[in-house]
Amino acid sequence: MGKNKYVFVTGGVTSSLGKGIIAASLAKLLQARGYRVTIQKFDPYINIDPGTLNPYEHGECFVTEDGAETDLDLGHYERFLNVNTSQANNVTTGRIYQTVINNERRGDYLGKTVQVIPHITDEIKRRMRLLGESEEYDIVITEIGGTVGDIESLPFIEAIRQMKMDVGEDDAVVIHLTLIPYLAAAGELKTKPTQHSVRFLLESGVQPDILVCRTEQPLGNDIRRKVSLFCNVKQNAVIESIDVPTIYEVPMMMYKERLDKVVLSKLKLSGKNEPELEDWKNFLFKLQHPQSEIKIALVGKYTELPDAYKSINEAMIHAGVSNECKVNFRYINSELITSENVASKLSGFAGVLVAPGFGPRGIEGKLEAIKYCREMKIPFFGICLGMQCAVIEFARNVLGYKDANSIEMEPKTKHPVISLMETQKNLANMGGTMRLGAYECKIEKGSHAAKAYGKTAISERHRHRYELNSKYEKEIETKGLKITGRNPQSGLAEIVELENHPWFVAVQFHPELKSTVLNPHPLFVKFVKAALEYSK
Ligand code: GLN
């Protein structure tokens, strides 16, 4: 295929309508028809990247292979498409301005007044085209974060207007996602908010080609006709997106609504092949027809906002399906766990996962949970901070160093079992100063990890500052907490496993970031398997 095709996805009426899932589902369908597709997310906020955002505010920070800290929607893209994303797939207003300001300081604008139009919009358009011009993809889907009507979205909408002109009508399509609320008292679906948000787009010079309407009730022809008429969109391009129990149903639902067909016809692409969705349907079938059921606990401190642990949650679903088991994955706030109540808090759980995190809050509860799993031989999976806590717990309760800690929590501890490497000690900035992205790891033969992966050379993604302190390695290992995975270059500990325990594995990296529908992560799969066995 010669020219690049662009799909833009905007959202109206309210946030949280599932733009990311719709974009990922469309990408899945196009990919299943044989097109090479990628998705990028443009976020209108001013942060350079979401790395410094509180998970309460923005959900988890998704880390790519190349070490970019990105929006959690990129996680959906990877899980649906089974294709890696990169730094180029997530751009914020902050990054756009940073580039433009750097250009200005270098004198690139030759004395011109630097303005939103054309300088900011040009930079947005340059970024919009970047992946397309790499020639790796036939179709580039660009999702614009936020809601149209927000002040900060305006330059992005303007960039879409210009892109449509630049590349031509047949090479760009705009999908607008809106809400059609159901007013129970009136017993009616209401189209007015949709009309208003489309009018806003029109005022900005953008006529959406397709409307995807999020709704709790089926739309019916009369509503579709009305939306079509008022919003100037063909009736077959009014797509219903009804609430479904799992996001993994959305691609099938969009297929039934023919979203992919409408997109292809707008882009003048033939789309002769029907999408090849057998694997996806198999996954969905198993998800909907589990053979068994267990409860697994996630112990963490960001438990009020489910999005804070998005990738772990999804990886757990993938692993459940792979074991044909429904995993009831419950979040337990580590701040509420004490030595007195840990047994009752964790009763009935067949496995415990201790989550990643930052800062001292909730640490003591995590340590109690780990101690309980270690002693009661309950399958345990520690991720990042969860691994560091496993080491701290072991140092305190098995080695007897009562004050053992990470220097993140207690900089003056006498037993800094988790510490900084010498090279890191002078860093002043919080943004972008962690060990980020893919690093190799060499695994000990015969370990749980080696059995799970089925190989001894792996690569996993990281996002952390602190490391297991090599001074304590020997003692820890002698007492039974084995280092079964190491970075081959630096020798840093990446995986620890407890001897004489059915399944106690903790990893410094983030395996959840690489779990996809087609490739569930082996450590999650084996953790669920161990939990299933424990429950019997
Ligand atoms: N706070 C820890 C560190 O920076 C762990 C980070 C994490 O769990 N992602 O090393």
Coordinates of C-alpha atoms and ligand atoms in Angstrom, one line a residue, residues 355-359 383-386 388 408-409 434 463-467 508 510, ligand 1:
A355 CA 2.0 -4.7 44.2
P356 CA 4.5 -2.1 42.9
G357 CA 4.5 1.3 44.5
F358 CA 6.4 4.3 45.8
G359 CA 7.0 5.7 49.2
I383 CA 6.3 -7.2 41.7
C384 CA 8.9 -4.4 41.9
L385 CA 8.2 -2.8 45.3
G386 CA 6.6 -6.2 46.1
Q388 CA 11.8 -5.3 47.5
E408 CA 13.6 4.9 50.0
M409 CA 11.6 4.3 53.2
M434 CA 14.6 5.6 37.0
R463 CA 10.4 1.1 36.4
H464 CA 12.2 1.6 39.7
R465 CA 15.1 3.4 41.3
Y466 CA 16.2 1.1 44.1
E467 CA 17.9 -2.3 43.9
Q508 CA 12.2 -6.5 40.3
H510 CA 7.1 -5.5 35.7
Ligands
GLN1 N1 9.7 2.5 44.8 C1 10.5 1.4 44.3 C2 11.7 1.9 43.5 O1 11.7 3.0 43.1 C3 9.7 0.4 43.5 C4 9.1 1.0 42.3 C5 7.9 0.2 41.7 O2 7.4 -0.6 42.4 N2 7.6 0.4 40.5 O3 12.6 1.2 43.3

